[in-house]
mmCIF file of C-alpha atoms in Angstrom:
data_model
loop_
_atom_site.group_PDB
_atom_site.id
_atom_site.type_symbol
_atom_site.label_atom_id
_atom_site.label_comp_id
_atom_site.label_asym_id
_atom_site.label_seq_id
_atom_site.Cartn_x
_atom_site.Cartn_y
_atom_site.Cartn_z
ATOM 1 C CA MET A 1263 -51.418 227.624 -93.918
ATOM 2 C CA SER A 1264 -52.352 231.012 -93.404
ATOM 3 C CA ARG A 1265 -52.433 232.583 -97.033
ATOM 4 C CA ARG A 1266 -51.005 236.251 -95.610
ATOM 5 C CA ALA A 1267 -47.996 234.442 -93.896
ATOM 6 C CA THR A 1268 -44.646 234.654 -95.582
ATOM 7 C CA ILE A 1269 -43.559 231.025 -95.761
ATOM 8 C CA PRO A 1270 -39.928 230.720 -94.000
ATOM 9 C CA ASN A 1271 -37.295 228.903 -95.339
ATOM 10 C CA ILE A 1272 -38.523 228.575 -98.993
ATOM 11 C CA VAL A 1273 -35.546 226.662 -101.017
ATOM 12 C CA VAL A 1274 -35.176 227.360 -104.519
ATOM 13 C CA ARG A 1275 -33.275 225.151 -106.934
ATOM 14 C CA ARG A 1276 -33.052 224.043 -110.329
ATOM 15 C CA LEU A 1277 -34.856 220.736 -111.495
ATOM 16 C CA TYR A 1278 -33.633 217.732 -113.353
ATOM 17 C CA PRO A 1279 -34.973 214.888 -114.985
ATOM 18 C CA SER A 1280 -34.525 212.971 -112.082
ATOM 19 C CA ASP A 1281 -37.170 214.999 -109.744
ATOM 20 C CA GLN A 1282 -39.715 214.334 -112.991
ATOM 21 C CA GLU A 1283 -41.734 212.084 -110.156
ATOM 22 C CA GLU A 1284 -41.855 215.110 -107.695
ATOM 23 C CA ILE A 1285 -42.901 217.213 -110.581
ATOM 24 C CA LEU A 1286 -45.571 214.992 -111.623
ATOM 25 C CA SER A 1287 -47.187 214.777 -108.228
ATOM 26 C CA HIS A 1288 -46.977 218.451 -107.829
ATOM 27 C CA PHE A 1289 -48.879 219.329 -110.731
ATOM 28 C CA ARG A 1290 -51.308 216.468 -110.002
ATOM 29 C CA ARG A 1291 -51.868 218.174 -106.789
ATOM 30 C CA LEU A 1292 -52.916 221.431 -108.394
ATOM 31 C CA ASP A 1293 -56.766 222.397 -107.849
ATOM 32 C CA GLY A 1294 -58.910 223.174 -110.805
ATOM 33 C CA PRO A 1295 -58.398 227.112 -110.622
ATOM 34 C CA SER A 1296 -54.662 226.712 -110.542
ATOM 35 C CA ARG A 1297 -54.444 224.475 -113.293
ATOM 36 C CA ARG A 1298 -57.177 226.590 -115.625
ATOM 37 C CA ALA A 1299 -54.379 229.506 -114.532
ATOM 38 C CA ARG A 1300 -51.179 227.550 -115.536
ATOM 39 C CA PHE A 1301 -52.300 226.253 -118.863
ATOM 40 C CA CYS A 1302 -55.056 228.865 -119.474
ATOM 41 C CA GLY A 1303 -57.902 226.256 -119.762
ATOM 42 C CA ALA A 1304 -59.133 223.172 -117.794
ATOM 43 C CA ILE A 1305 -56.642 220.091 -118.298
ATOM 44 C CA LYS A 1306 -57.136 216.305 -116.677
ATOM 45 C CA ASP A 1307 -54.865 214.560 -114.916
ATOM 46 C CA GLU A 1308 -54.150 212.569 -118.319
ATOM 47 C CA GLY A 1309 -52.791 215.928 -120.122
ATOM 48 C CA VAL A 1310 -50.926 216.501 -116.971
ATOM 49 C CA ILE A 1311 -49.342 213.218 -117.233
ATOM 50 C CA ARG A 1312 -48.703 213.683 -120.828
ATOM 51 C CA TYR A 1313 -47.101 217.399 -120.473
ATOM 52 C CA VAL A 1314 -44.738 216.313 -117.759
ATOM 53 C CA ALA A 1315 -43.242 213.640 -119.371
ATOM 54 C CA ASN A 1316 -42.210 216.097 -121.954
ATOM 55 C CA ILE A 1317 -41.498 218.778 -119.834
ATOM 56 C CA PHE A 1318 -37.455 218.676 -120.156
ATOM 57 C CA SER A 1319 -36.330 219.283 -123.595
ATOM 58 C CA ASP A 1320 -33.295 220.838 -124.724
ATOM 59 C CA SER A 1321 -34.250 224.473 -124.653
ATOM 60 C CA SER A 1322 -35.715 224.210 -121.260
ATOM 61 C CA ILE A 1323 -34.653 225.167 -117.716
ATOM 62 C CA LEU A 1324 -37.094 224.572 -114.758
ATOM 63 C CA CYS A 1325 -36.964 225.281 -111.198
ATOM 64 C CA GLY A 1326 -38.866 224.424 -108.251
ATOM 65 C CA ALA A 1327 -39.647 225.619 -104.582
ATOM 66 C CA PHE A 1328 -39.623 223.330 -101.867
ATOM 67 C CA ILE A 1329 -41.100 223.527 -98.304
ATOM 68 C CA ASP A 1330 -39.805 220.836 -95.819
ATOM 69 C CA GLY A 1331 -38.135 218.912 -98.796
ATOM 70 C CA HIS A 1332 -41.672 218.924 -100.542
ATOM 71 C CA LEU A 1333 -41.924 220.669 -103.868
ATOM 72 C CA ARG A 1334 -44.528 222.867 -103.666
ATOM 73 C CA GLY A 1335 -44.033 225.636 -106.525
ATOM 74 C CA VAL A 1336 -42.496 225.264 -110.430
ATOM 75 C CA VAL A 1337 -41.114 227.698 -112.786
ATOM 76 C CA GLU A 1338 -40.619 226.745 -116.267
ATOM 77 C CA LEU A 1339 -38.258 228.915 -118.415
ATOM 78 C CA ARG A 1340 -38.423 227.867 -122.225
ATOM 79 C CA GLY A 1341 -36.608 228.579 -125.437
ATOM 80 C CA VAL A 1342 -33.123 228.982 -123.678
ATOM 81 C CA SER A 1343 -30.281 226.571 -124.900
ATOM 82 C CA HIS A 1344 -27.549 226.685 -122.622
ATOM 83 C CA PHE A 1345 -26.397 230.470 -122.993
ATOM 84 C CA TRP A 1346 -27.478 233.498 -124.915
ATOM 85 C CA ALA A 1347 -31.035 233.229 -125.866
ATOM 86 C CA SER A 1348 -32.867 236.061 -126.932
ATOM 87 C CA THR A 1349 -36.697 235.517 -126.013
ATOM 88 C CA ALA A 1350 -37.803 232.745 -123.315
ATOM 89 C CA GLU A 1351 -41.170 232.201 -122.109
ATOM 90 C CA ALA A 1352 -41.844 231.540 -118.387
ATOM 91 C CA ALA A 1353 -44.723 229.714 -116.714
ATOM 92 C CA PHE A 1354 -45.381 229.280 -112.726
ATOM 93 C CA THR A 1355 -47.196 227.025 -110.826
ATOM 94 C CA VAL A 1356 -47.759 227.123 -106.666
ATOM 95 C CA GLU A 1357 -50.313 224.745 -104.992
ATOM 96 C CA ALA A 1358 -53.266 226.473 -103.674
ATOM 97 C CA GLY A 1359 -52.244 226.124 -100.072
ATOM 98 C CA TRP A 1360 -49.164 228.097 -100.481
ATOM 99 C CA GLN A 1361 -49.710 230.683 -102.727
ATOM 100 C CA ASN A 1362 -49.945 234.279 -101.528
ATOM 101 C CA ALA A 1363 -47.182 233.609 -99.310
ATOM 102 C CA GLY A 1364 -43.805 234.615 -101.241
ATOM 103 C CA MET A 1365 -42.966 231.611 -103.124
ATOM 104 C CA GLY A 1366 -43.735 233.096 -106.553
ATOM 105 C CA ASP A 1367 -41.810 235.725 -105.456
ATOM 106 C CA ALA A 1368 -38.753 233.229 -104.562
ATOM 107 C CA LEU A 1369 -39.395 231.483 -107.933
ATOM 108 C CA PHE A 1370 -39.420 234.611 -109.827
ATOM 109 C CA ASP A 1371 -35.984 235.904 -108.384
ATOM 110 C CA HIS A 1372 -34.187 232.653 -109.273
ATOM 111 C CA ILE A 1373 -35.548 232.433 -112.861
ATOM 112 C CA ILE A 1374 -34.667 235.884 -113.389
ATOM 113 C CA ALA A 1375 -31.053 235.319 -112.169
ATOM 114 C CA ILE A 1376 -31.041 232.008 -114.451
ATOM 115 C CA ALA A 1377 -32.022 234.306 -117.504
ATOM 116 C CA ARG A 1378 -29.771 236.894 -116.702
ATOM 117 C CA ASN A 1379 -26.771 234.418 -116.537
ATOM 118 C CA ARG A 1380 -27.771 233.205 -119.748
ATOM 119 C CA ARG A 1381 -28.021 236.770 -121.250
ATOM 120 C CA VAL A 1382 -31.721 236.363 -122.336
ATOM 121 C CA ALA A 1383 -33.183 239.683 -123.356
ATOM 122 C CA ARG A 1384 -36.647 239.315 -123.133
ATOM 123 C CA ILE A 1385 -38.952 236.995 -121.151
ATOM 124 C CA GLN A 1386 -42.623 236.745 -121.760
ATOM 125 C CA MET A 1387 -45.455 235.205 -119.875
ATOM 126 C CA SER A 1388 -49.001 234.670 -120.701
ATOM 127 C CA CYS A 1389 -51.980 234.800 -117.973
ATOM 128 C CA LEU A 1390 -55.733 234.487 -117.844
ATOM 129 C CA LYS A 1391 -57.278 238.363 -117.462
ATOM 130 C CA GLU A 1392 -58.570 236.869 -114.478
ATOM 131 C CA ASN A 1393 -55.413 235.736 -112.898
ATOM 132 C CA LEU A 1394 -54.402 239.077 -111.074
ATOM 133 C CA PRO A 1395 -51.684 237.608 -108.792
ATOM 134 C CA MET A 1396 -49.528 236.180 -111.586
ATOM 135 C CA GLN A 1397 -50.498 239.970 -113.362
ATOM 136 C CA HIS A 1398 -49.232 241.824 -109.638
ATOM 137 C CA LEU A 1399 -46.495 239.391 -109.445
ATOM 138 C CA ALA A 1400 -45.130 240.316 -113.395
ATOM 139 C CA MET A 1401 -45.456 244.223 -112.479
ATOM 140 C CA LYS A 1402 -43.798 243.880 -108.988
ATOM 141 C CA HIS A 1403 -40.540 242.435 -111.072
ATOM 142 C CA ASN A 1404 -40.980 245.491 -113.637
ATOM 143 C CA ALA A 1405 -42.918 243.649 -116.640
ATOM 144 C CA THR A 1406 -44.712 245.254 -119.101
ATOM 145 C CA LEU A 1407 -48.542 244.074 -119.537
ATOM 146 C CA GLU A 1408 -50.390 244.063 -122.689
ATOM 147 C CA TYR A 1409 -53.932 242.962 -122.607
ATOM 148 C CA ASP A 1410 -55.797 240.899 -125.653
ATOM 149 C CA CYS A 1411 -59.250 239.881 -124.943
ATOM 150 C CA ASP A 1412 -58.829 237.120 -121.995
ATOM 151 C CA ILE A 1413 -55.177 237.108 -122.178
ATOM 152 C CA VAL A 1414 -52.651 239.135 -120.393
ATOM 153 C CA GLU A 1415 -48.967 239.008 -121.861
ATOM 154 C CA ALA A 1416 -46.180 240.218 -119.696
ATOM 155 C CA VAL A 1417 -42.802 240.858 -120.982
ATOM 156 C CA LEU A 1418 -39.658 241.381 -118.660
ATOM 157 C CA ARG A 1419 -36.090 242.762 -119.731
ATOM 158 C CA PRO A 1420 -33.493 240.852 -117.476
ATOM 159 C CA ASN A 1421 -30.282 243.114 -116.600
ATOM 160 C CA ARG A 1422 -26.914 241.363 -117.776
ATOM 161 C CA PRO A 1423 -25.028 238.931 -115.365
ATOM 162 C CA SER A 1424 -23.999 240.198 -112.163
ATOM 163 C CA PRO A 1425 -22.139 238.441 -109.323
ATOM 164 C CA SER A 1426 -24.824 238.152 -107.372
ATOM 165 C CA SER A 1427 -27.206 236.345 -110.115
ATOM 166 C CA VAL A 1428 -24.341 234.129 -110.642
ATOM 167 C CA ALA A 1429 -24.144 233.447 -107.039
ATOM 168 C CA LYS A 1430 -28.064 232.823 -106.792
ATOM 169 C CA GLU A 1431 -27.794 230.169 -109.553
ATOM 170 C CA ILE A 1432 -24.774 228.408 -107.481
ATOM 171 C CA ILE A 1433 -26.203 228.477 -103.959
ATOM 172 C CA GLY A 1434 -29.275 226.971 -105.892
ATOM 173 C CA GLU A 1435 -27.496 223.828 -106.907
ATOM 174 C CA PHE A 1436 -25.752 223.600 -103.453
ATOM 175 C CA GLU A 1437 -29.356 223.262 -102.110
ATOM 176 C CA ARG A 1438 -30.007 220.228 -104.575
ATOM 177 C CA PHE A 1439 -26.959 218.699 -103.266
ATOM 178 C CA GLY A 1440 -28.309 218.862 -99.480
ATOM 179 C CA GLN A 1441 -31.495 217.594 -100.582
ATOM 180 C CA ILE A 1442 -29.877 214.793 -101.929
ATOM 181 C CA ALA A 1443 -27.424 214.046 -99.026
ATOM 182 C CA ARG A 1444 -30.654 214.730 -96.626
ATOM 183 C CA ARG A 1445 -32.615 211.654 -98.424
ATOM 184 C CA TYR A 1446 -29.942 209.513 -98.801
ATOM 185 C CA ALA A 1447 -29.114 209.698 -94.742
ATOM 186 C CA ALA A 1448 -32.638 209.460 -94.413
ATOM 187 C CA THR A 1449 -32.708 206.313 -96.544
ATOM 188 C CA HIS A 1450 -29.764 204.695 -95.286
ATOM 189 C CA SER A 1451 -30.678 205.966 -91.423
ATOM 190 C CA SER A 1452 -34.118 204.130 -91.617
ATOM 191 C CA ALA A 1453 -32.978 200.969 -93.687
ATOM 192 C CA ALA A 1454 -30.402 200.285 -91.035
ATOM 193 C CA ASN A 1455 -33.107 200.144 -87.998
#
């Protein structure tokens, strides 16, 4: 995978507890620098397993970026009840071989649409000072950055919901049903043979 090429056919959709196994596999595939960037420090497999076991809470929404049906990136939006949360926190992961090719942008666009549709007034993100790609991505989406020692805080203020933000979320749900149908067809066609 060329790091400079844009990935065609990125499918971004909301993730659900039924996706938990894929989410765990994704987090376990993260290399050391990617884990450090996501968690602002080193974390072993045991810590990843504990984290993913509790990744779904009443106040979190997750979306995943899929390439050829495989989960390669995740964005978490925490602090969101179903609608009208004033502030939420976002965190991103993209596997090393898929970074710098548009996946972060796709995840960012999708989670901003979801935040807009829930009237989130402010999205906060934290990253390490050396995580320049994340800072660049945040600025590209009009975030303001504040530097504090080794941590950078990014703040975005999403617009109100629009027909296009609602459509983006609905299309993501249709993608989920499409993936389920393809898995079902593949499972049943291989079982029939």
